[in-house]
CSV table of C-alpha atoms and ligand atoms in Angstrom, one decimal:
chain,number,residue,atom,x,y,z
U,1,UNK,CA,-30.0,-93.6,-0.7
U,2,UNK,CA,-28.7,-93.8,-4.3
U,3,UNK,CA,-31.9,-93.9,-6.2
U,4,UNK,CA,-30.1,-95.3,-9.3
U,5,UNK,CA,-29.3,-98.5,-7.5
U,6,UNK,CA,-33.0,-99.3,-6.8
U,7,UNK,CA,-34.6,-101.9,-9.0
U,8,UNK,CA,-36.0,-100.3,-12.2
U,9,UNK,CA,-39.6,-101.2,-13.0
U,10,UNK,CA,-40.9,-100.2,-16.4
U,11,UNK,CA,-44.7,-100.2,-16.8
U,12,UNK,CA,-46.0,-99.9,-20.4
U,13,UNK,CA,-49.5,-98.6,-20.5
U,14,UNK,CA,-51.3,-96.3,-18.0
U,15,UNK,CA,-54.8,-97.6,-18.4
U,16,UNK,CA,-56.7,-99.3,-15.6
U,17,UNK,CA,-54.0,-101.9,-15.0
U,18,UNK,CA,-50.8,-99.8,-15.5
U,19,UNK,CA,-52.1,-96.9,-13.5
U,20,UNK,CA,-53.2,-99.0,-10.6
U,21,UNK,CA,-50.0,-101.0,-10.3
U,22,UNK,CA,-47.9,-97.7,-10.4
U,23,UNK,CA,-50.0,-96.2,-7.6
U,24,UNK,CA,-49.8,-99.3,-5.5
U,25,UNK,CA,-46.0,-99.2,-5.7
U,26,UNK,CA,-45.9,-95.8,-4.1
U,27,UNK,CA,-43.2,-95.7,-1.5
U,28,UNK,CA,-41.9,-99.1,-2.6
U,29,UNK,CA,-38.0,-99.1,-2.8
U,30,UNK,CA,-38.1,-99.1,-6.6
U,31,UNK,CA,-37.6,-96.7,-9.5
U,32,UNK,CA,-40.6,-96.7,-11.8
U,33,UNK,CA,-40.8,-95.5,-15.4
U,34,UNK,CA,-44.4,-95.4,-16.6
U,35,UNK,CA,-44.9,-95.1,-20.4
U,36,UNK,CA,-48.0,-94.4,-22.4
U,37,UNK,CA,-48.7,-93.1,-25.9
U,38,UNK,CA,-51.1,-90.6,-24.3
U,39,UNK,CA,-50.5,-88.1,-21.6
U,40,UNK,CA,-53.8,-89.0,-19.9
U,41,UNK,CA,-55.5,-91.9,-18.3
U,42,UNK,CA,-58.8,-92.7,-20.0
U,43,UNK,CA,-62.0,-94.0,-18.4
U,44,UNK,CA,-63.0,-96.1,-21.4
U,45,UNK,CA,-66.4,-97.4,-20.0
U,46,UNK,CA,-67.7,-93.8,-20.6
U,47,UNK,CA,-66.4,-93.4,-24.1
U,48,UNK,CA,-69.8,-94.0,-25.6
U,49,UNK,CA,-71.0,-90.9,-23.7
U,50,UNK,CA,-68.6,-88.9,-25.8
U,51,UNK,CA,-70.0,-90.4,-28.9
U,52,UNK,CA,-73.6,-89.7,-28.0
U,53,UNK,CA,-72.8,-86.1,-27.0
U,54,UNK,CA,-73.3,-86.6,-23.3
U,55,UNK,CA,-69.8,-85.8,-22.0
U,56,UNK,CA,-66.6,-84.1,-23.3
U,57,UNK,CA,-63.3,-85.9,-23.3
U,58,UNK,CA,-61.7,-84.0,-20.5
U,59,UNK,CA,-64.4,-85.3,-18.2
U,60,UNK,CA,-63.4,-88.9,-18.7
U,61,UNK,CA,-59.6,-88.5,-19.2
U,62,UNK,CA,-57.2,-87.2,-16.6
U,63,UNK,CA,-53.5,-86.0,-17.1
U,64,UNK,CA,-51.0,-88.6,-15.9
U,65,UNK,CA,-48.5,-86.0,-14.7
U,66,UNK,CA,-51.2,-84.7,-12.4
U,67,UNK,CA,-52.2,-88.1,-11.1
U,68,UNK,CA,-48.5,-88.9,-10.2
U,69,UNK,CA,-47.5,-85.4,-9.2
U,70,UNK,CA,-46.9,-86.5,-5.5
U,71,UNK,CA,-45.4,-89.9,-6.2
U,72,UNK,CA,-41.6,-89.5,-5.8
U,73,UNK,CA,-40.5,-92.9,-7.2
U,74,UNK,CA,-42.1,-92.5,-10.6
U,75,UNK,CA,-41.2,-90.9,-13.9
U,76,UNK,CA,-43.7,-90.6,-16.7
U,77,UNK,CA,-42.7,-90.8,-20.3
U,78,UNK,CA,-45.2,-90.1,-23.1
U,79,UNK,CA,-44.4,-92.2,-26.2
U,80,UNK,CA,-45.1,-95.3,-28.2
U,81,UNK,CA,-43.3,-98.5,-27.3
U,82,UNK,CA,-42.4,-100.1,-30.6
U,83,UNK,CA,-40.1,-102.8,-29.6
U,84,UNK,CA,-39.5,-105.0,-26.5
U,85,UNK,CA,-36.4,-107.2,-26.2
U,86,UNK,CA,-37.1,-109.8,-23.6
U,87,UNK,CA,-33.6,-111.3,-23.9
U,88,UNK,CA,-31.7,-108.1,-23.3
U,89,UNK,CA,-34.4,-106.6,-21.0
U,90,UNK,CA,-35.1,-103.2,-22.7
U,91,UNK,CA,-38.0,-101.5,-24.5
U,92,UNK,CA,-37.6,-99.0,-27.3
U,93,UNK,CA,-39.8,-95.9,-27.1
U,94,UNK,CA,-39.7,-93.3,-30.0
U,95,UNK,CA,-36.0,-94.0,-30.5
U,96,UNK,CA,-35.0,-94.1,-26.8
U,97,UNK,CA,-33.8,-97.4,-25.2
U,98,UNK,CA,-35.1,-98.0,-21.7
U,99,UNK,CA,-33.6,-100.9,-19.7
U,100,UNK,CA,-35.6,-102.7,-16.9
U,101,UNK,CA,-35.2,-105.1,-14.1
U,102,UNK,CA,-38.9,-105.9,-14.1
U,103,UNK,CA,-41.3,-105.1,-16.9
U,104,UNK,CA,-45.1,-104.8,-16.5
U,105,UNK,CA,-47.0,-104.9,-19.7
U,106,UNK,CA,-50.4,-103.3,-19.3
U,107,UNK,CA,-50.9,-102.3,-23.0
U,108,UNK,CA,-54.6,-103.1,-23.1
U,109,UNK,CA,-56.6,-103.9,-26.2
U,110,UNK,CA,-57.7,-102.6,-29.5
U,111,UNK,CA,-60.8,-103.1,-31.7
U,112,UNK,CA,-61.0,-106.5,-33.4
U,113,UNK,CA,-62.7,-106.4,-36.8
U,114,UNK,CA,-61.8,-110.0,-37.5
U,115,UNK,CA,-60.1,-109.2,-40.7
U,116,UNK,CA,-63.2,-107.4,-42.2
U,117,UNK,CA,-61.4,-104.5,-43.8
U,118,UNK,CA,-64.5,-102.8,-45.2
U,119,UNK,CA,-65.9,-102.5,-41.7
U,120,UNK,CA,-62.7,-101.2,-40.3
U,121,UNK,CA,-62.4,-98.6,-43.1
U,122,UNK,CA,-66.1,-97.4,-43.1
U,123,UNK,CA,-67.4,-98.1,-39.6
U,124,UNK,CA,-67.0,-96.3,-36.3
U,125,UNK,CA,-65.4,-97.7,-33.2
U,126,UNK,CA,-65.3,-96.7,-29.5
U,127,UNK,CA,-61.9,-97.4,-28.2
U,128,UNK,CA,-60.2,-94.0,-27.9
U,129,UNK,CA,-61.1,-90.3,-27.6
U,130,UNK,CA,-60.4,-89.5,-31.2
U,131,UNK,CA,-62.8,-92.1,-32.5
U,132,UNK,CA,-65.5,-91.2,-30.0
U,133,UNK,CA,-65.3,-87.5,-31.0
U,134,UNK,CA,-65.4,-88.5,-34.7
U,135,UNK,CA,-68.5,-90.6,-34.1
U,136,UNK,CA,-70.2,-87.7,-32.3
U,137,UNK,CA,-69.4,-85.3,-35.1
U,138,UNK,CA,-70.7,-87.8,-37.7
U,139,UNK,CA,-74.0,-88.4,-35.8
U,140,UNK,CA,-74.7,-84.7,-35.3
U,141,UNK,CA,-73.7,-83.8,-38.9
U,142,UNK,CA,-76.1,-86.5,-40.2
U,143,UNK,CA,-79.0,-84.9,-38.4
U,144,UNK,CA,-78.2,-81.5,-40.1
U,145,UNK,CA,-78.0,-83.2,-43.5
U,146,UNK,CA,-81.1,-85.3,-43.0
U,147,UNK,CA,-83.0,-82.2,-42.0
U,148,UNK,CA,-82.5,-80.6,-45.4
U,149,UNK,CA,-82.6,-83.9,-47.5
U,150,UNK,CA,-85.7,-84.0,-49.7
U,151,UNK,CA,-85.1,-87.5,-51.1
U,152,UNK,CA,-87.0,-89.8,-48.6
U,153,UNK,CA,-84.8,-92.9,-49.3
U,154,UNK,CA,-81.5,-91.0,-48.8
U,155,UNK,CA,-83.0,-89.4,-45.7
U,156,UNK,CA,-83.9,-92.8,-44.2
U,157,UNK,CA,-80.4,-94.1,-44.8
U,158,UNK,CA,-79.0,-91.1,-43.0
U,159,UNK,CA,-81.4,-91.7,-40.1
U,160,UNK,CA,-80.7,-95.4,-39.8
U,161,UNK,CA,-78.1,-96.1,-37.1
U,162,UNK,CA,-76.6,-99.5,-36.8
U,163,UNK,CA,-74.7,-100.7,-33.7
U,164,UNK,CA,-73.0,-104.1,-34.0
U,165,UNK,CA,-72.4,-106.3,-31.0
U,166,UNK,CA,-75.0,-106.8,-28.2
U,167,UNK,CA,-72.4,-107.0,-25.4
U,168,UNK,CA,-72.5,-104.3,-22.7
U,169,UNK,CA,-70.8,-101.6,-24.9
U,170,UNK,CA,-73.2,-102.2,-27.8
U,171,UNK,CA,-76.2,-102.3,-25.6
U,172,UNK,CA,-75.1,-99.1,-23.8
U,173,UNK,CA,-74.4,-97.3,-27.0
U,174,UNK,CA,-77.7,-98.3,-28.7
U,175,UNK,CA,-79.8,-97.4,-25.7
U,176,UNK,CA,-78.1,-94.0,-25.3
U,177,UNK,CA,-78.5,-93.3,-29.0
U,178,UNK,CA,-82.2,-94.2,-28.9
U,179,UNK,CA,-82.6,-91.7,-26.1
U,180,UNK,CA,-80.6,-89.0,-27.8
U,181,UNK,CA,-82.9,-89.2,-30.8
U,182,UNK,CA,-86.2,-89.5,-29.0
U,183,UNK,CA,-85.6,-87.0,-26.2
U,184,UNK,CA,-83.0,-84.5,-27.6
U,185,UNK,CA,-83.0,-84.5,-31.4
U,186,UNK,CA,-86.8,-84.5,-31.5
U,187,UNK,CA,-86.7,-81.1,-29.8
U,188,UNK,CA,-83.8,-79.7,-32.0
U,189,UNK,CA,-85.4,-80.9,-35.2
U,190,UNK,CA,-89.1,-80.4,-34.7
U,191,UNK,CA,-89.9,-80.8,-38.4
U,192,UNK,CA,-88.2,-84.1,-38.7
U,193,UNK,CA,-90.4,-87.2,-38.8
U,194,UNK,CA,-89.1,-89.4,-36.0
U,195,UNK,CA,-90.8,-92.5,-37.5
U,196,UNK,CA,-88.0,-92.3,-40.1
U,197,UNK,CA,-85.3,-92.8,-37.5
U,198,UNK,CA,-84.1,-96.3,-36.7
U,199,UNK,CA,-81.6,-97.6,-34.2
U,200,UNK,CA,-80.7,-101.2,-35.0
U,201,UNK,CA,-78.6,-103.4,-32.7
U,202,UNK,CA,-77.1,-106.3,-34.7
U,203,UNK,CA,-75.8,-109.4,-32.9
U,204,UNK,CA,-74.2,-112.4,-34.6
U,205,UNK,CA,-75.2,-114.7,-31.7
U,206,UNK,CA,-78.6,-115.8,-30.5
U,207,UNK,CA,-79.0,-113.5,-27.5
U,208,UNK,CA,-78.1,-110.0,-26.2
U,209,UNK,CA,-75.6,-109.9,-23.3
U,210,UNK,CA,-74.4,-113.5,-23.6
U,211,UNK,CA,-72.4,-113.3,-20.4
U,212,UNK,CA,-75.4,-112.3,-18.3
U,213,UNK,CA,-78.0,-114.6,-16.7
U,214,UNK,CA,-81.3,-115.2,-18.5
U,215,UNK,CA,-83.5,-112.8,-16.5
U,216,UNK,CA,-81.1,-109.9,-17.2
U,217,UNK,CA,-80.9,-110.8,-20.9
U,218,UNK,CA,-84.7,-110.6,-21.1
U,219,UNK,CA,-84.7,-107.4,-19.0
U,220,UNK,CA,-82.0,-105.9,-21.4
U,221,UNK,CA,-84.0,-106.7,-24.5
U,222,UNK,CA,-87.2,-105.2,-22.9
U,223,UNK,CA,-85.5,-102.0,-21.8
U,224,UNK,CA,-83.9,-101.6,-25.3
U,225,UNK,CA,-87.2,-102.0,-27.0
U,226,UNK,CA,-88.7,-99.3,-24.7
U,227,UNK,CA,-85.9,-97.0,-26.0
U,228,UNK,CA,-87.0,-97.8,-29.6
U,229,UNK,CA,-84.0,-100.0,-30.4
U,230,UNK,CA,-84.6,-102.8,-32.9
U,231,UNK,CA,-82.7,-105.9,-32.0
U,232,UNK,CA,-81.6,-108.3,-34.7
U,233,UNK,CA,-80.2,-111.6,-33.5
U,234,UNK,CA,-78.2,-114.1,-35.6
U,235,UNK,CA,-77.3,-111.2,-37.8
U,236,UNK,CA,-73.8,-111.8,-39.1
U,237,UNK,CA,-72.1,-109.0,-41.0
U,238,UNK,CA,-69.9,-109.6,-44.0
U,239,UNK,CA,-69.4,-106.2,-45.5
U,240,UNK,CA,-70.0,-102.5,-45.0
U,241,UNK,CA,-69.2,-99.9,-47.7
U,242,UNK,CA,-70.3,-96.8,-45.9
U,243,UNK,CA,-73.7,-96.9,-47.5
U,244,UNK,CA,-74.9,-100.5,-47.1
U,245,UNK,CA,-74.5,-103.3,-44.6
U,246,UNK,CA,-74.4,-106.7,-46.1
U,247,UNK,CA,-75.4,-109.6,-43.9
U,248,UNK,CA,-74.4,-113.3,-44.3
U,249,UNK,CA,-78.0,-114.3,-45.1
U,250,UNK,CA,-78.0,-111.9,-48.0
U,251,UNK,CA,-80.0,-109.2,-46.2
U,252,UNK,CA,-79.0,-105.6,-46.7
U,253,UNK,CA,-79.4,-102.4,-44.6
U,254,UNK,CA,-79.0,-98.9,-46.1
U,255,UNK,CA,-77.2,-96.8,-43.5
U,256,UNK,CA,-74.5,-94.2,-43.2
U,257,UNK,CA,-73.6,-95.2,-39.7
U,258,UNK,CA,-72.2,-98.4,-38.4
U,259,UNK,CA,-70.7,-98.5,-34.9
U,260,UNK,CA,-68.7,-101.6,-34.3
U,261,UNK,CA,-68.5,-102.9,-30.7
U,262,UNK,CA,-68.3,-106.6,-31.5
U,263,UNK,CA,-64.7,-107.5,-30.8
U,264,UNK,CA,-61.5,-106.6,-28.8
U,265,UNK,CA,-58.0,-108.1,-29.2
U,266,UNK,CA,-54.8,-107.4,-27.4
U,267,UNK,CA,-52.8,-104.3,-28.3
U,268,UNK,CA,-50.5,-104.9,-31.4
U,269,UNK,CA,-47.2,-105.0,-29.5
U,270,UNK,CA,-48.0,-108.4,-27.9
U,271,UNK,CA,-47.7,-110.0,-31.4
U,272,UNK,CA,-44.1,-108.8,-31.6
U,273,UNK,CA,-42.9,-110.3,-28.3
U,274,UNK,CA,-42.2,-113.8,-29.7
U,275,UNK,CA,-44.1,-115.5,-26.8
U,276,UNK,CA,-47.0,-117.9,-26.7
U,277,UNK,CA,-50.3,-116.1,-27.4
U,278,UNK,CA,-53.9,-117.2,-26.9
U,279,UNK,CA,-56.9,-116.1,-29.0
U,280,UNK,CA,-57.2,-112.4,-29.6
U,281,UNK,CA,-53.4,-112.0,-29.3
U,282,UNK,CA,-53.4,-112.1,-25.4
U,283,UNK,CA,-50.2,-113.3,-23.8
U,284,UNK,CA,-50.4,-116.6,-21.9
U,285,UNK,CA,-49.1,-116.1,-18.4
U,286,UNK,CA,-48.2,-118.4,-15.5
U,287,UNK,CA,-50.3,-118.3,-12.3
U,288,UNK,CA,-48.3,-115.2,-11.1
U,289,UNK,CA,-49.2,-113.3,-14.3
U,290,UNK,CA,-45.6,-113.6,-15.6
U,291,UNK,CA,-44.4,-114.6,-19.1
U,292,UNK,CA,-43.4,-118.3,-18.5
U,293,UNK,CA,-39.8,-118.1,-19.9
U,294,UNK,CA,-39.3,-114.6,-18.5
U,295,UNK,CA,-40.2,-114.4,-14.8
U,296,UNK,CA,-39.1,-110.7,-14.7
U,297,UNK,CA,-42.0,-109.8,-17.1
U,298,UNK,CA,-45.6,-109.5,-15.9
U,299,UNK,CA,-48.6,-109.0,-18.2
U,300,UNK,CA,-51.9,-107.7,-16.8
U,301,UNK,CA,-55.3,-106.5,-18.0
U,302,UNK,CA,-56.7,-107.0,-21.5
U,303,UNK,CA,-53.3,-108.0,-22.9
U,304,UNK,CA,-53.1,-111.1,-20.5
U,305,UNK,CA,-54.7,-114.4,-21.1
U,306,UNK,CA,-55.7,-115.9,-17.7
U,307,UNK,CA,-58.2,-118.6,-17.0
U,308,UNK,CA,-60.5,-118.9,-14.0
U,309,UNK,CA,-60.9,-122.1,-12.0
U,310,UNK,CA,-63.4,-123.4,-14.5
U,311,UNK,CA,-60.9,-123.0,-17.4
U,312,UNK,CA,-62.8,-120.0,-18.8
U,313,UNK,CA,-60.7,-117.0,-20.0
U,314,UNK,CA,-61.1,-114.0,-17.8
U,315,UNK,CA,-63.1,-111.2,-19.6
U,316,UNK,CA,-61.4,-108.1,-20.9
U,317,UNK,CA,-62.7,-105.8,-18.1
U,318,UNK,CA,-61.4,-103.0,-16.1
U,319,UNK,CA,-62.2,-104.9,-12.9
U,320,UNK,CA,-59.9,-107.7,-14.0
U,321,UNK,CA,-57.1,-105.3,-14.9
U,322,UNK,CA,-57.4,-103.5,-11.6
U,323,UNK,CA,-57.3,-106.7,-9.5
U,324,UNK,CA,-54.4,-108.0,-11.5
U,325,UNK,CA,-52.6,-104.7,-10.9
U,326,UNK,CA,-53.1,-104.8,-7.2
U,327,UNK,CA,-51.9,-108.4,-7.1
U,328,UNK,CA,-48.8,-107.7,-9.2
U,329,UNK,CA,-47.8,-104.7,-7.0
U,330,UNK,CA,-48.1,-107.0,-4.0
U,331,UNK,CA,-46.0,-109.7,-5.7
U,332,UNK,CA,-43.4,-107.2,-6.6
U,333,UNK,CA,-43.2,-106.1,-3.0
U,334,UNK,CA,-42.8,-109.8,-2.0
U,335,UNK,CA,-40.0,-110.2,-4.6
U,336,UNK,CA,-38.2,-107.3,-3.1
U,337,UNK,CA,-38.3,-109.0,0.2
U,338,UNK,CA,-37.2,-112.3,-1.3
U,339,UNK,CA,-40.6,-113.8,-0.3
U,340,UNK,CA,-42.6,-116.4,-2.2
U,341,UNK,CA,-45.1,-115.1,-4.7
U,342,UNK,CA,-48.8,-115.7,-4.5
U,343,UNK,CA,-50.8,-117.0,-7.5
U,344,UNK,CA,-53.5,-114.7,-8.9
U,345,UNK,CA,-57.2,-115.5,-8.3
U,346,UNK,CA,-60.0,-113.3,-9.7
U,347,UNK,CA,-62.8,-112.3,-7.4
U,348,UNK,CA,-65.8,-111.7,-9.6
U,349,UNK,CA,-67.5,-108.4,-8.4
U,350,UNK,CA,-70.6,-109.0,-10.6
U,351,UNK,CA,-72.0,-107.6,-13.8
U,352,UNK,CA,-73.3,-104.1,-14.6
U,353,UNK,CA,-74.5,-102.4,-17.8
U,354,UNK,CA,-76.7,-99.4,-18.4
U,355,UNK,CA,-79.3,-99.0,-21.2
U,356,UNK,CA,-79.9,-95.3,-20.8
U,357,UNK,CA,-81.8,-93.1,-18.4
U,358,UNK,CA,-83.4,-95.0,-15.5
U,359,UNK,CA,-82.4,-98.3,-17.1
U,360,UNK,CA,-79.6,-100.7,-16.3
U,361,UNK,CA,-79.1,-104.4,-15.4
U,362,UNK,CA,-76.9,-105.6,-12.6
U,363,UNK,CA,-75.8,-108.9,-11.1
U,364,UNK,CA,-74.3,-108.3,-7.6
U,365,UNK,CA,-74.0,-110.5,-4.6
U,366,UNK,CA,-75.8,-113.3,-6.5
U,367,UNK,CA,-78.8,-111.0,-7.0
U,368,UNK,CA,-80.2,-109.7,-10.3
U,369,UNK,CA,-81.4,-106.1,-10.5
U,370,UNK,CA,-82.9,-104.2,-13.5
U,371,UNK,CA,-84.4,-100.8,-14.1
U,372,UNK,CA,-84.0,-97.8,-11.8
U,373,UNK,CA,-82.2,-99.5,-8.8
U,374,UNK,CA,-79.6,-101.0,-11.2
U,375,UNK,CA,-79.2,-97.6,-12.9
U,376,UNK,CA,-78.6,-95.9,-9.6
U,377,UNK,CA,-75.9,-98.5,-8.7
U,378,UNK,CA,-74.3,-97.8,-12.2
U,379,UNK,CA,-74.3,-94.0,-11.7
U,380,UNK,CA,-72.8,-94.2,-8.2
U,381,UNK,CA,-70.1,-96.7,-9.2
U,382,UNK,CA,-69.1,-94.8,-12.4
U,383,UNK,CA,-68.9,-91.4,-10.6
U,384,UNK,CA,-66.9,-93.0,-7.8
U,385,UNK,CA,-64.5,-94.7,-10.2
U,386,UNK,CA,-63.8,-91.5,-12.2
U,387,UNK,CA,-60.5,-89.9,-11.3
U,388,UNK,CA,-60.4,-86.4,-10.0
U,389,UNK,CA,-62.9,-84.5,-7.8
U,390,UNK,CA,-63.5,-81.9,-10.5
U,391,UNK,CA,-64.3,-84.6,-13.1
U,392,UNK,CA,-66.7,-86.3,-10.7
U,393,UNK,CA,-68.6,-83.1,-10.0
U,394,UNK,CA,-68.8,-82.1,-13.7
U,395,UNK,CA,-70.0,-85.5,-14.8
U,396,UNK,CA,-72.6,-85.6,-12.1
U,397,UNK,CA,-73.9,-82.1,-13.0
U,398,UNK,CA,-74.0,-83.1,-16.7
U,399,UNK,CA,-76.0,-86.3,-16.0
U,400,UNK,CA,-78.3,-84.5,-13.6
U,401,UNK,CA,-79.0,-81.8,-16.2
U,402,UNK,CA,-79.6,-84.5,-18.8
U,403,UNK,CA,-81.8,-86.4,-16.4
U,404,UNK,CA,-84.1,-83.6,-15.4
U,405,UNK,CA,-84.2,-81.7,-18.7
U,406,UNK,CA,-83.6,-84.4,-21.3
U,407,UNK,CA,-80.8,-82.3,-22.7
U,408,UNK,CA,-77.5,-83.7,-23.8
U,409,UNK,CA,-74.9,-80.9,-23.3
U,410,UNK,CA,-72.3,-81.4,-25.9
U,411,UNK,CA,-74.1,-81.0,-29.2
U,412,UNK,CA,-71.2,-79.2,-31.0
U,413,UNK,CA,-70.0,-80.3,-34.4
U,414,UNK,CA,-66.2,-79.6,-34.3
U,415,UNK,CA,-63.3,-80.0,-36.7
U,416,UNK,CA,-61.3,-83.2,-36.0
B,501,FAD,C1,-66.3,-98.5,-24.9
B,501,FAD,C2,-65.8,-99.4,-23.8
B,501,FAD,C3,-66.6,-99.7,-22.7
B,501,FAD,C4,-66.2,-100.5,-21.6
B,501,FAD,N1,-67.0,-100.7,-20.6
B,501,FAD,C5,-66.5,-101.4,-19.5
B,501,FAD,C6,-67.3,-101.6,-18.3
B,501,FAD,O1,-68.4,-101.1,-18.2
B,501,FAD,N2,-66.8,-102.2,-17.3
B,501,FAD,C7,-65.5,-102.8,-17.3
B,501,FAD,O2,-65.1,-103.4,-16.3
B,501,FAD,N3,-64.8,-102.7,-18.4
B,501,FAD,C8,-65.2,-102.0,-19.5
B,501,FAD,N4,-64.5,-101.9,-20.7
B,501,FAD,C9,-63.2,-102.6,-20.7
B,501,FAD,C10,-62.1,-101.9,-20.0
B,501,FAD,O3,-62.0,-100.5,-20.4
B,501,FAD,C11,-60.8,-102.6,-20.3
B,501,FAD,O4,-60.9,-103.9,-19.9
B,501,FAD,C12,-59.7,-102.0,-19.5
B,501,FAD,O5,-59.4,-100.6,-20.0
B,501,FAD,C13,-58.4,-102.8,-19.6
B,501,FAD,O6,-57.4,-102.2,-18.9
B,501,FAD,P1,-55.9,-102.3,-19.3
B,501,FAD,O7,-55.1,-101.6,-18.3
B,501,FAD,O8,-55.5,-103.7,-19.7
B,501,FAD,O9,-55.8,-101.5,-20.7
B,501,FAD,P2,-56.2,-100.0,-21.1
B,501,FAD,O10,-57.1,-99.4,-20.0
B,501,FAD,O11,-56.8,-100.1,-22.4
B,501,FAD,O12,-54.8,-99.2,-21.1
B,501,FAD,C14,-53.8,-99.6,-22.0
B,501,FAD,C15,-52.9,-98.4,-22.1
B,501,FAD,O13,-51.8,-98.8,-22.8
B,501,FAD,C16,-51.4,-97.7,-23.7
B,501,FAD,N5,-50.6,-98.4,-24.8
B,501,FAD,C17,-51.0,-99.5,-25.5
B,501,FAD,N6,-50.0,-99.8,-26.3
B,501,FAD,C18,-49.0,-99.0,-26.1
B,501,FAD,C19,-47.7,-98.8,-26.7
B,501,FAD,N7,-47.2,-99.6,-27.6
B,501,FAD,N8,-46.9,-97.8,-26.2
B,501,FAD,C20,-47.4,-96.9,-25.2
B,501,FAD,N9,-48.6,-97.0,-24.7
B,501,FAD,C21,-49.4,-98.0,-25.1
B,501,FAD,C22,-52.7,-97.2,-24.2
B,501,FAD,O14,-52.6,-95.8,-24.6
B,501,FAD,C23,-53.6,-97.2,-22.9
B,501,FAD,O15,-53.5,-96.0,-22.1
B,501,FAD,C24,-64.9,-101.1,-21.7
B,501,FAD,C25,-64.1,-100.8,-22.8
B,501,FAD,C26,-64.5,-100.0,-23.9
B,501,FAD,C27,-63.6,-99.7,-25.0
C-alpha cells in the first residue's frame, strides 16, 4: 500500500482530546500527524499536586513518542502551530507548512484573567508544568523567608496565601495548601507560629463549587474549614500588585501569594481562525463537532463550544474532551467508509473533586458522596487515568507515604 495516498489527518494538540483521538485511529487507513508544543502529554488535573510539593512533573507527564511508539500510522511533530489556513487546508508550524485532508483541533485552553493585567503579571496560575513548579518554589521560598523575618506584619503577609476561584481546581488547591501547612510545614518550621498562617479562598459568586448540588457545596465548605481554609464569598478582585489584593468592595488583603484558578478560555490560536466563536474564544461547532463552513475540520475539547440538550455549554473538562475524541475517531472511520456521521451526545459521568487527605466530594450514578468514600473514588480514578505503569506506581507510593507519614515528598527549591 502506498502510505502517501492515504488520507492525511493532522491533529493539533496532544492533550486529553488529541491523544485520545490519535489512539483511537490506530490501524485506521489514514496517515496521522500529531503536533504539540510539548513533547509530553500532561495530566492537568494533578498540576496542583506539583504546586503543593506532592508530586514531580515526570509523574504526571508522559513522553508522546513513548505513548505512540507502537502506532505505525502516526508521526509526532513537536512545535507551535502559529497559523491555520482553512481555505487552503494547511497549518504552519515553526516555519513548516503541513497540508491536511482532515484537521482535528484539540488545542485546549489557557488561563483567563478577564483582562486584569495586574493579576496576570503578579499572580500564579496552574495551567502548565512551568507555572506549577514556579508556584511550588515560591511557596517553599516564602516559608524560608518568613522563618527569619522579624517584622510581624511582613511575616503575616508572607504567610497569607490567597487562592481565587472556588471551582474544583481552587478548592483542591486551597485544601491541599491548608494540609501542607498544618501537617508538613509545621514539622519543618517548629518555631513558626502557625496562627499567623492563613489560606484564603476567594470566590466572586455566592457559593463554592457552583456546578455541584447543594449538599456537596455544603460538604465542600465544611471540609475546607476543617483544613483551616477561610472562605470568602462575593469577593470580587480588581487588582493585585504582588503585595496587596484589592477587592471591588474596597477591602484589601496583604499577601505575597495569589493563585488564580477563576477562569479558562480557549487556546489563542482559535481567535485567528476567522470562524464564529462563543464566549471564552471557543469555536462553535455543528452537531458533529465540525466547523460549520469547513466540514473537514473538527474541533474538540476545551477549544470547542458545544451545548447539551438543555442549551447549556458543556464544561471544559477532560471527560468532555475524551468523549468527543472517541466520537470524532468513530466519525472519521465512518467518513472513510462513506457512511453517515453520528451527532455527538455527552454522557455525564458525574462530578468529583478532592479537598485533601481523606476528603472529597462526588456525584456519581445520581448519588452524592463526601469524605473518605469520595476520596477513595478520587484516588482510584486518578491513578487509573494516569498514563504509564511506572507513573501509576510512583504516584501511588508518593500518596501512600504522604498519607501515612504526613510528609510531602518534593520540598526542594529549584532554579527555574
Ligand atoms: C489545574 C487543572 C485541574 C483540572 N482538573 C480537572 C478534573 O479534575 N477533571 C476534569 O475532567 N478536568 C479537569 N481539568 C480540565 C482538563 O484538564 C481539560 O478540560 C482538558 O485538559 C481539556 O482537554 P483538551 O484536549 O481540550 O486540551 P488540553 O488537555 O489542554 O491539551 C491541549 C494541548 O494542545 C497543545 N497546544 C495548544 N495550542 C497549541 C499550538 N498552537 N501548537 C501546538 N500545540 C498546542 C497544548 O500544549 C496541549 O498539550 C483541569 C484543568 C486544570 C488546568
